[in-house]
Amino acid sequence: MGKYFLALFLTFSFSQKYNLEKIEFGNRGDHYRIWIYFHNKMNQESVEPTEKALQRRLKNNIDINFDWYDIKVSNLYKDEIIDLGFKIENESRWLNAISIKCQKSDLEIIEALSFVSKIEPVLMQKKKFPILNNNLSLIQENRDHDYGGSEFQMEQINCIESHNLGYYGQGVRVLYLDTGFDLNHEAFDSLNLIAQYDFINGDENTANENEQEVNDGQDNHGTLCLSVLGGYKEGSLIGPAFKAEFLLAKTEIVAEEIQAEEDNYVAGLEWGEVNGADISCSSLGYSDWYEYEDMDGNTAVTTIAVDIASSLGVLCVTSAGNSGNDEWNYIIAPADADSVISVGAVTNQGLIAYFSSRGPTYDNRIKPEVCALGVNTFCVRSNTNSEYRTASGTSLSAPLVGGAAAVVLSANNDWSAMQIREALMMTASNSATPDTNYGYGIINVLDAINFEFEMGLSDNKSVANRFKIIKTYPNPFNPSLNIVLNVSEFSNVKVDIFNFNGEHIETIYNEFVHNPEIKIEWKPNNISSGLYFIRLSNINNQQFHKVTYIK
């Protein structure tokens, strides 16, 4: 099963009145499935993030005392919808929205409710069949190393040396979003499973649960992808992060005639974040109902959800897509997100796979970010106890990078999510000349572990204390950000904004100052959601501070 990509359609409408033509895409034959967005959150009831989630947020400079994303959707609003006779399918704190099934005649009634901001279709993800004929048999050469068939894919990203140093992803919590997971294989005997949840059937079993799911191979794709990231069986297969902790979310329906729903993906990501995920990994992507113009980092619901997760300190890794040899060609959502690590596929010679989706995004950002082996990648054979196989697709390269990120974090547990992202990109094989085929190139785990950040020029601590960005708030922010500076030495001071790729966005302050504290307000104009750096500088010093802008 070399490729498993699901597709959906979404176009955000920011008008009050819904667009019936777009709502038609929510038509499921005898009903519509729609998002209902609310104007505000009337109550103050919140979810309680786990201690692991709070620690991750704190490390990523996120205010843990209050976060809008933790406040639940208003019970008053939900009760009003229920009283009208509708069942709530899913709800999203992040989007301040719920999803329901309804009839076409109900749309006007729902839209007329005073607390409803807009309604949009819950868009569909359509099954695509694999594009490659994978080797379904185990081709095992005699090897001296315990990595067995996975040795090459680990060597190519320089992860074996990292293991030799004692870094296996321990202490890192990984969320995997996929079709389901059969954990009966020997490669999962030592898997450190923290929790799992089936967002399709609403229970805590992510394996096949009924005859329909068995016949459709529901959990096949997720099982083989998870094995690449976290499987462990000496002499057969060892994934990069086999000592990590795991959260497993079953979100995607694979039956040929059934369309999976995007609200499961969003719900899974929210569940993983509040349960302490440090890293999320998904080998799913969406393009069939989109235009290339929608790959702008701001349109798809899954893209928006990934950026919100990133703003809460979760490092998100996802497949770039398998469209490099078809009419679409480009990366697919949520690989277009500003803060994600989208992963392309290379061969064992390090050449870009013909099917690997290319960049750039529609707004001309480099994609993919990095690459790993995605052609004949070694993995388990799903629904067996001890058989192995190879498979191809960016579905297989993404878990290698997701696992590598966990290894780097286990070696540098004080690093933020964006520091891990930067380290992986800046030490990859093509980092000096990134392009829209390889991005920054094939990752190098050992080099990423040893990456040194250059965030300031002054070694004089007394100067640093008198020349710094004291705080920025709120963070994440929209529509404006307050920046408080301490620049007590007399000098000409500049404050510049850069995006994550180091491109200069604008200069927001450039004056000679002599006051000990300065407050600046920044109101961005026509920029994408994502991570930005504020640079405070004068002739002798500079300091950087990262902030997240969310539309």
Coordinates of C-alpha atoms in Angstrom, one line a residue:
M1 CA 0.0 0.0 0.0
G2 CA 2.4 2.6 -1.2
K3 CA 0.1 5.5 -1.2
Y4 CA -3.0 6.3 0.7
F5 CA -4.1 9.8 0.3
L6 CA -7.6 11.1 1.1
A7 CA -9.0 14.2 -0.5
L8 CA -11.4 16.9 0.5
F9 CA -12.9 20.2 -0.6
L10 CA -13.0 23.3 1.4
T11 CA -13.3 27.0 0.7
F12 CA -13.7 29.4 3.6
S13 CA -16.3 32.0 3.2
F14 CA -16.0 35.1 5.4
S15 CA -19.4 36.5 4.6
Q16 CA -22.3 36.2 7.0
K17 CA -24.6 34.5 4.4
Y18 CA -23.7 31.0 3.5
N19 CA -22.9 30.1 -0.1
L20 CA -25.4 27.5 -1.2
E21 CA -23.3 26.3 -4.1
K22 CA -20.5 25.5 -1.6
I23 CA -22.9 23.9 0.9
E24 CA -23.9 21.6 -2.0
F25 CA -20.5 20.0 -1.6
G26 CA -21.7 18.9 1.8
N27 CA -24.5 16.9 0.2
R28 CA -24.3 13.2 1.4
G29 CA -27.3 12.1 -0.6
D30 CA -30.1 12.2 2.0
H31 CA -28.5 14.8 4.2
Y32 CA -25.9 17.6 4.4
R33 CA -23.0 17.7 6.8
I34 CA -22.1 21.2 7.8
W35 CA -19.9 23.2 10.1
I36 CA -21.7 25.8 12.2
Y37 CA -19.4 28.6 13.4
F38 CA -20.3 30.8 16.3
H39 CA -19.6 34.4 17.0
N40 CA -18.1 34.0 20.4
K41 CA -17.7 31.7 23.4
M42 CA -20.4 32.6 25.9
N43 CA -19.2 30.4 28.8
Q44 CA -15.8 30.1 30.5
E45 CA -15.8 26.3 30.8
S46 CA -12.5 24.9 29.6
V47 CA -10.8 21.6 29.0
E48 CA -8.0 20.7 31.4
P49 CA -4.8 20.1 29.5
T50 CA -2.7 17.3 30.9
E51 CA 0.5 18.3 32.9
K52 CA 2.5 17.1 29.8
A53 CA 0.6 19.5 27.6
L54 CA 1.1 22.4 30.1
Q55 CA 4.8 21.7 30.3
R56 CA 5.1 21.7 26.5
R57 CA 3.2 25.0 26.2
L58 CA 5.4 26.6 28.9
K59 CA 8.5 25.5 27.1
N60 CA 7.2 27.0 23.9
N61 CA 6.6 30.4 25.6
I62 CA 2.8 30.0 25.6
D63 CA 0.7 31.6 28.4
I64 CA -0.6 28.6 30.3
N65 CA -2.8 30.7 32.6
F66 CA -5.4 31.4 29.9
D67 CA -5.8 30.1 26.4
W68 CA -8.8 30.8 24.2
Y69 CA -8.3 27.5 22.4
D70 CA -9.0 25.6 25.7
I71 CA -12.4 27.2 26.2
K72 CA -15.2 24.9 25.1
V73 CA -17.9 25.7 22.6
S74 CA -20.8 27.3 24.4
N75 CA -23.3 24.8 25.9
L76 CA -26.0 27.4 25.3
Y77 CA -25.3 27.4 21.6
K78 CA -25.1 23.6 21.4
D79 CA -28.3 23.2 23.4
E80 CA -30.1 25.6 21.0
I81 CA -28.9 23.4 18.1
I82 CA -29.9 20.2 19.9
D83 CA -33.3 21.6 20.7
L84 CA -33.9 22.1 17.0
G85 CA -33.6 18.3 16.6
F86 CA -30.0 18.0 15.4
K87 CA -27.3 15.6 16.7
I88 CA -23.8 17.1 17.1
E89 CA -21.3 15.0 15.2
N90 CA -18.1 16.8 16.3
E91 CA -17.1 20.0 17.9
S92 CA -14.0 22.1 17.7
R93 CA -12.8 24.5 20.4
W94 CA -10.1 25.8 18.1
L95 CA -12.6 26.7 15.3
N96 CA -15.4 27.6 17.8
A97 CA -17.6 25.4 15.6
I98 CA -19.7 22.2 15.7
S99 CA -20.6 19.8 12.9
I100 CA -24.1 18.3 12.3
K101 CA -26.1 16.5 9.7
C102 CA -29.2 18.3 8.4
Q103 CA -31.6 18.6 5.5
K104 CA -31.3 21.3 2.8
S105 CA -34.5 23.0 4.2
D106 CA -32.7 23.4 7.6
L107 CA -29.9 25.6 6.2
E108 CA -32.0 28.9 6.3
I109 CA -33.2 28.2 9.8
I110 CA -29.6 27.5 11.2
E111 CA -28.1 30.5 9.4
A112 CA -30.8 32.8 10.9
L113 CA -29.8 32.1 14.5
S114 CA -28.3 35.2 16.0
F115 CA -25.3 33.5 17.5
V116 CA -24.3 31.7 14.3
S117 CA -21.4 33.4 12.4
K118 CA -21.4 31.3 9.3
I119 CA -22.1 27.8 8.0
E120 CA -19.8 25.8 5.7
P121 CA -19.7 22.3 4.4
V122 CA -17.9 19.6 6.3
L123 CA -15.8 18.5 3.3
M124 CA -15.1 15.1 2.1
Q125 CA -12.0 13.1 1.7
K126 CA -12.1 10.6 -1.1
K127 CA -10.0 7.5 -1.2
K128 CA -7.3 7.2 -3.8
F129 CA -5.7 3.9 -4.7
P130 CA -1.9 3.4 -4.5
I131 CA 0.1 4.7 -7.4
L132 CA 3.0 2.2 -7.0
N133 CA 3.2 -1.6 -7.2
N134 CA 4.9 -2.2 -3.9
N135 CA 7.0 -5.2 -3.1
L136 CA 4.7 -7.2 -0.8
S137 CA 7.1 -9.9 0.1
L138 CA 10.0 -9.7 2.6
I139 CA 13.3 -9.4 0.9
Q140 CA 15.7 -9.9 3.7
E141 CA 19.4 -9.8 3.1
N142 CA 21.9 -11.2 5.6
R143 CA 22.9 -8.3 7.8
D144 CA 25.0 -8.2 10.9
H145 CA 23.1 -5.2 12.3
D146 CA 20.0 -5.6 14.3
Y147 CA 18.1 -3.0 12.2
G148 CA 17.4 -5.7 9.6
G149 CA 15.4 -4.5 6.6
S150 CA 15.1 -0.9 8.1
E151 CA 18.9 -0.4 8.2
F152 CA 19.2 1.6 5.0
Q153 CA 16.4 4.1 5.7
M154 CA 17.9 4.7 9.1
E155 CA 21.4 5.2 7.8
Q156 CA 20.2 7.6 5.1
I157 CA 19.0 10.0 7.7
N158 CA 22.0 9.4 10.0
C159 CA 19.8 8.1 12.8
I160 CA 21.7 5.0 13.8
E161 CA 24.6 7.1 15.2
S162 CA 22.0 9.0 17.2
H163 CA 20.7 5.8 18.7
N164 CA 24.3 4.8 19.5
L165 CA 24.4 8.0 21.7
G166 CA 21.3 6.8 23.6
Y167 CA 18.6 8.9 21.9
Y168 CA 15.5 7.0 20.9
G169 CA 12.7 9.4 21.4
Q170 CA 12.3 8.7 25.1
G171 CA 10.3 11.2 27.0
V172 CA 8.7 12.5 23.9
R173 CA 4.9 12.0 23.2
V174 CA 3.9 11.4 19.5
L175 CA 0.4 11.7 18.1
Y176 CA -0.2 9.6 15.0
L177 CA -3.4 10.4 13.0
D178 CA -4.3 7.8 10.4
T179 CA -6.8 5.1 9.4
G180 CA -6.3 2.9 12.4
F181 CA -3.7 0.7 14.0
D182 CA -3.4 -3.1 14.5
L183 CA -0.9 -3.5 17.4
N184 CA -0.7 -7.3 17.4
H185 CA 2.4 -7.3 15.3
E186 CA 5.7 -8.3 17.0
A187 CA 7.2 -4.9 16.1
F188 CA 4.7 -3.2 18.5
D189 CA 5.3 -5.5 21.5
S190 CA 7.2 -2.8 23.3
L191 CA 5.2 0.2 22.1
N192 CA 4.6 2.7 24.9
L193 CA 0.9 3.4 24.2
I194 CA -0.5 6.2 26.4
A195 CA -4.0 6.4 24.8
Q196 CA -5.9 5.7 21.6
Y197 CA -9.2 6.9 20.3
D198 CA -11.4 6.0 17.3
F199 CA -13.1 9.2 16.1
I200 CA -15.1 7.2 13.5
N201 CA -16.8 4.8 16.0
G202 CA -16.4 6.8 19.1
D203 CA -14.5 4.3 21.2
E204 CA -11.0 3.6 22.4
N205 CA -10.1 0.9 19.9
T206 CA -8.2 2.0 16.8
A207 CA -7.9 -1.5 15.2
N208 CA -10.5 -3.0 12.8
E209 CA -13.8 -3.4 14.7
N210 CA -16.2 -5.0 12.3
E211 CA -16.4 -7.1 9.1
Q212 CA -16.7 -4.0 7.0
E213 CA -13.5 -2.6 8.3
V214 CA -11.7 -5.9 7.9
N215 CA -12.8 -6.2 4.3
D216 CA -11.8 -2.7 3.6
G217 CA -8.4 -3.0 5.2
Q218 CA -9.3 0.0 7.5
D219 CA -6.2 -0.2 9.7
N220 CA -3.7 -1.3 7.1
H221 CA -2.3 2.1 6.2
G222 CA -1.9 3.5 9.7
T223 CA -0.3 0.2 10.9
L224 CA 2.5 0.2 8.4
C225 CA 3.2 4.0 8.8
L226 CA 3.4 3.7 12.6
S227 CA 5.8 0.8 12.3
V228 CA 8.2 3.0 10.3
L229 CA 8.2 5.6 13.1
G230 CA 8.1 3.6 16.2
G231 CA 8.3 -0.2 15.5
Y232 CA 10.9 -2.3 17.2
K233 CA 12.0 -5.9 16.5
E234 CA 15.7 -6.6 16.6
G235 CA 17.0 -8.2 13.4
S236 CA 13.9 -7.1 11.4
L237 CA 12.8 -3.4 11.9
I238 CA 13.7 -0.6 14.2
G239 CA 12.0 2.9 13.8
P240 CA 13.7 6.1 14.9
A241 CA 11.6 6.8 17.9
F242 CA 10.8 3.3 19.3
K243 CA 11.1 4.5 22.9
A244 CA 8.6 7.5 22.5
E245 CA 5.2 7.6 24.1
F246 CA 2.3 7.3 21.7
L247 CA -1.2 8.7 21.2
L248 CA -3.1 7.0 18.3
A249 CA -6.0 8.7 16.6
K250 CA -8.2 6.8 14.1
T251 CA -9.7 9.5 11.9
E252 CA -10.1 8.3 8.3
I253 CA -12.6 6.0 6.8
V254 CA -11.2 3.9 3.9
A255 CA -14.3 2.1 2.5
E256 CA -14.3 2.7 -1.3
E257 CA -17.8 4.2 -1.3
I258 CA -17.5 6.2 2.0
Q259 CA -16.2 9.7 2.3
A260 CA -14.2 10.5 5.5
E261 CA -15.0 13.7 7.2
E262 CA -12.4 16.5 8.0
D263 CA -13.9 17.1 11.4
N264 CA -12.5 13.8 12.6
Y265 CA -9.0 15.0 11.7
V266 CA -9.5 18.3 13.6
A267 CA -11.0 16.5 16.6
G268 CA -8.0 14.1 16.6
L269 CA -5.5 16.9 16.6
E270 CA -7.2 18.8 19.4
W271 CA -7.4 15.6 21.4
G272 CA -3.7 14.9 21.0
E273 CA -2.6 18.4 21.9
V274 CA -4.6 18.6 25.1
N275 CA -3.2 15.1 26.0
G276 CA 0.4 16.3 25.8
A277 CA 1.6 15.5 22.3
D278 CA 5.0 17.0 21.6
I279 CA 4.9 15.9 17.9
S280 CA 2.0 15.0 15.6
C281 CA 2.5 13.0 12.5
S282 CA 0.1 12.2 9.7
S283 CA 0.4 10.4 6.4
L284 CA -2.8 11.9 5.0
G285 CA -3.4 14.7 2.6
Y286 CA -6.2 16.5 0.7
S287 CA -6.3 18.0 -2.8
D288 CA -9.1 16.6 -5.0
W289 CA -11.7 19.4 -4.3
Y290 CA -9.1 22.2 -4.2
E291 CA -7.5 24.5 -6.6
Y292 CA -3.8 25.3 -6.4
E293 CA -4.7 28.8 -5.2
D294 CA -6.1 27.2 -2.0
M295 CA -2.6 25.9 -1.1
D296 CA -1.9 29.3 0.5
G297 CA -1.5 28.3 4.1
N298 CA -4.8 29.8 5.1
T299 CA -7.7 28.0 3.5
A300 CA -8.0 24.3 4.3
V301 CA -9.5 23.4 7.7
T302 CA -6.8 20.8 8.3
T303 CA -4.1 23.4 7.5
I304 CA -5.6 25.9 9.9
A305 CA -5.8 23.2 12.6
V306 CA -2.1 22.3 12.1
D307 CA -1.1 26.0 12.4
I308 CA -3.1 26.3 15.7
A309 CA -1.5 23.1 17.0
S310 CA 1.9 24.6 16.1
S311 CA 1.0 27.8 17.9
L312 CA 0.4 25.7 21.0
G313 CA 3.8 24.1 20.8
V314 CA 3.1 20.9 18.9
L315 CA 5.6 20.1 16.1
C316 CA 3.5 18.9 13.2
V317 CA 4.9 16.6 10.5
T318 CA 2.9 15.6 7.4
S319 CA 3.3 14.0 4.0
A320 CA 3.9 16.4 1.1
G321 CA 1.7 14.3 -1.2
N322 CA 2.1 11.8 -4.0
S323 CA 1.0 14.1 -6.9
G324 CA 4.4 14.8 -8.5
N325 CA 3.7 12.8 -11.6
D326 CA 0.1 13.8 -12.2
E327 CA -1.8 16.9 -13.3
W328 CA -1.9 18.4 -9.7
N329 CA 1.9 18.2 -9.2
Y330 CA 1.9 20.3 -6.0
I331 CA 1.9 19.7 -2.3
I332 CA -1.5 19.1 -0.7
A333 CA -3.1 20.3 2.5
P334 CA -2.1 20.4 5.3
A335 CA 1.4 20.4 3.9
D336 CA 0.9 24.0 2.8
A337 CA 0.7 25.1 6.5
D338 CA 3.2 27.8 7.5
S339 CA 4.6 26.0 10.6
V340 CA 4.4 22.3 9.5
I341 CA 7.2 20.1 8.4
S342 CA 6.0 18.7 5.0
V343 CA 8.0 15.7 3.9
G344 CA 9.0 14.6 0.4
A345 CA 10.1 11.2 -0.7
V346 CA 13.5 10.2 -2.1
T347 CA 15.0 6.9 -3.5
N348 CA 17.8 5.0 -2.0
Q349 CA 20.2 7.0 -4.2
G350 CA 18.9 10.2 -2.7
L351 CA 17.0 11.2 -5.8
I352 CA 13.5 12.8 -5.5
A353 CA 10.8 10.2 -6.2
Y354 CA 8.8 10.9 -9.3
F355 CA 5.6 10.8 -7.4
S356 CA 6.7 13.2 -4.6
S357 CA 4.6 16.4 -4.6
R358 CA 6.5 19.5 -5.5
G359 CA 6.4 23.1 -4.2
P360 CA 6.1 26.0 -3.9
T361 CA 2.9 26.9 -2.1
Y362 CA 0.6 29.3 -4.0
D363 CA 2.0 32.2 -2.0
N364 CA 5.5 31.1 -3.1
R365 CA 6.9 29.4 0.0
I366 CA 9.4 26.6 -0.4
K367 CA 7.9 23.2 -0.1
P368 CA 8.5 20.4 0.9
E369 CA 10.6 21.3 4.0
V370 CA 12.7 18.1 4.0
C371 CA 12.9 14.5 2.6
A372 CA 13.5 10.9 3.7
L373 CA 13.2 7.5 2.1
G374 CA 9.8 7.0 0.5
V375 CA 10.6 4.4 -2.2
N376 CA 10.6 0.8 -1.0
T377 CA 10.6 1.8 2.6
F378 CA 10.7 -1.1 5.0
C379 CA 7.7 -1.6 7.3
V380 CA 5.4 -4.3 8.8
R381 CA 2.8 -6.2 6.9
S382 CA -0.5 -5.1 8.5
N383 CA -2.7 -7.7 10.2
T384 CA 0.0 -10.3 10.6
N385 CA 2.1 -11.1 13.6
S386 CA 5.5 -11.3 12.2
E387 CA 5.6 -10.5 8.5
Y388 CA 7.3 -7.5 6.8
R389 CA 7.1 -5.7 3.5
T390 CA 8.2 -2.6 1.6
A391 CA 6.0 0.2 0.5
S392 CA 6.3 3.5 -1.3
G393 CA 4.9 7.0 -1.0
T394 CA 5.4 10.1 1.1
S395 CA 3.2 8.3 3.6
L396 CA 6.4 6.3 4.4
S397 CA 8.9 9.2 4.4
A398 CA 6.8 11.3 6.8
P399 CA 7.0 8.9 9.8
L400 CA 10.8 8.7 9.3
V401 CA 11.0 12.5 9.8
G402 CA 8.4 12.5 12.6
G403 CA 10.4 9.9 14.4
A404 CA 13.6 11.8 13.8
A405 CA 12.1 14.9 15.3
A406 CA 11.3 12.9 18.4
V407 CA 14.9 11.7 18.6
V408 CA 16.2 15.3 18.3
L409 CA 13.8 16.4 21.0
S410 CA 14.9 13.5 23.3
A411 CA 18.4 14.8 23.0
N412 CA 17.5 18.4 23.5
N413 CA 14.4 18.3 25.7
D414 CA 14.5 22.1 26.4
W415 CA 14.1 23.0 22.7
S416 CA 10.9 24.4 21.4
A417 CA 8.9 22.9 18.5
M418 CA 10.1 25.5 16.1
Q419 CA 13.7 25.0 17.2
I420 CA 13.4 21.3 16.3
R421 CA 12.0 22.3 13.0
E422 CA 14.8 24.7 12.3
A423 CA 17.5 22.3 13.3
L424 CA 16.1 19.6 11.0
M425 CA 15.9 22.0 8.0
M426 CA 19.2 23.8 8.5
T427 CA 21.2 20.6 8.7
A428 CA 19.5 18.8 5.8
S429 CA 21.5 17.9 2.7
N430 CA 20.2 20.8 0.6
S431 CA 20.0 23.5 3.2
A432 CA 22.4 25.9 1.4
T433 CA 20.3 25.9 -1.7
P434 CA 16.7 24.8 -0.9
D435 CA 14.4 24.3 -3.9
T436 CA 10.9 23.2 -4.6
N437 CA 11.7 19.5 -5.3
Y438 CA 13.8 18.5 -2.2
G439 CA 13.1 21.5 0.0
Y440 CA 16.0 21.7 2.4
G441 CA 17.0 18.1 1.5
I442 CA 17.4 14.8 3.3
I443 CA 17.5 15.2 7.0
N444 CA 20.6 14.4 9.1
V445 CA 19.5 13.5 12.7
L446 CA 22.9 13.6 14.3
D447 CA 23.7 17.0 12.8
A448 CA 20.3 18.3 13.9
I449 CA 21.0 17.1 17.5
N450 CA 24.2 19.1 17.5
F451 CA 22.8 22.2 15.7
E452 CA 23.7 25.5 17.4
F453 CA 21.2 28.4 17.2
E454 CA 22.5 31.9 16.6
M455 CA 19.9 34.1 18.3
G456 CA 22.1 37.0 19.5
L457 CA 25.5 38.7 19.0
S458 CA 26.3 40.1 22.4
D459 CA 28.1 38.0 25.0
N460 CA 27.9 40.9 27.6
K461 CA 25.1 39.8 29.9
S462 CA 24.8 43.3 31.4
V463 CA 24.3 44.8 28.0
A464 CA 21.8 42.0 27.2
N465 CA 19.8 42.9 30.3
R466 CA 19.6 46.5 29.1
F467 CA 18.8 45.7 25.5
K468 CA 16.1 43.1 25.1
I469 CA 12.5 42.4 24.1
I470 CA 10.8 42.1 27.5
K471 CA 7.6 40.6 26.4
T472 CA 5.1 40.2 23.5
Y473 CA 1.4 39.8 24.0
P474 CA -0.9 38.2 23.2
N475 CA 1.0 35.3 21.7
P476 CA -0.4 33.8 19.4
F477 CA -2.0 37.0 18.2
N478 CA -4.6 38.5 15.9
P479 CA -5.1 41.3 14.8
S480 CA -2.3 43.1 16.6
L481 CA 0.7 42.4 18.8
N482 CA 2.1 44.5 21.7
I483 CA 5.9 44.5 22.0
V484 CA 7.7 45.9 25.1
L485 CA 11.4 46.7 24.8
N486 CA 14.1 47.6 27.2
V487 CA 16.6 49.8 25.3
S488 CA 18.0 52.0 28.1
E489 CA 21.3 52.7 26.3
F490 CA 21.1 55.7 24.0
S491 CA 21.3 54.5 20.4
N492 CA 19.4 54.2 17.1
V493 CA 17.1 51.2 17.5
K494 CA 15.4 49.1 14.8
V495 CA 12.7 46.5 15.1
D496 CA 12.3 44.3 12.1
I497 CA 10.0 41.4 11.3
F498 CA 11.1 38.3 9.5
N499 CA 9.2 35.1 8.5
F500 CA 10.5 31.7 9.3
N501 CA 12.5 31.5 6.1
G502 CA 14.5 34.6 7.0
E503 CA 12.7 36.9 4.6
H504 CA 12.3 40.5 5.7
I505 CA 8.6 41.4 6.1
E506 CA 8.8 45.0 7.4
T507 CA 10.6 47.5 9.7
I508 CA 8.1 48.6 12.3
Y509 CA 10.4 50.9 14.4
N510 CA 13.6 52.8 13.5
E511 CA 14.4 55.7 15.8
F512 CA 17.0 57.1 18.2
V513 CA 15.8 56.4 21.7
H514 CA 16.7 57.4 25.2
N515 CA 13.8 56.0 27.2
P516 CA 14.3 52.9 29.3
E517 CA 11.1 51.2 28.1
I518 CA 9.3 51.3 24.8
K519 CA 6.0 49.8 23.7
I520 CA 5.2 49.2 20.1
E521 CA 2.1 47.9 18.5
W522 CA 2.4 45.8 15.3
K523 CA -0.6 45.3 13.1
P524 CA 0.3 42.9 10.2
N525 CA -1.0 43.5 6.8
N526 CA -1.5 40.7 4.2
I527 CA 0.7 38.1 5.8
S528 CA 0.0 34.4 6.3
S529 CA -0.6 32.6 9.6
G530 CA 2.6 31.2 11.0
L531 CA 5.7 31.8 13.0
Y532 CA 7.5 35.2 12.7
F533 CA 10.7 36.5 14.3
I534 CA 11.0 40.0 15.8
R535 CA 14.6 41.4 15.6
L536 CA 15.6 44.2 18.0
S537 CA 18.9 45.7 16.9
N538 CA 21.3 48.6 17.2
I539 CA 24.9 49.0 16.0
N540 CA 26.3 46.7 18.7
N541 CA 23.6 44.1 19.5
Q542 CA 20.7 42.2 18.2
Q543 CA 18.0 40.0 19.8
F544 CA 15.3 37.8 18.3
H545 CA 12.0 36.8 19.6
K546 CA 9.5 34.5 18.0
V547 CA 5.7 35.0 17.8
T548 CA 2.8 33.3 16.1
Y549 CA 0.2 35.0 14.0
I550 CA -3.1 33.2 13.6
K551 CA -5.8 34.3 11.1

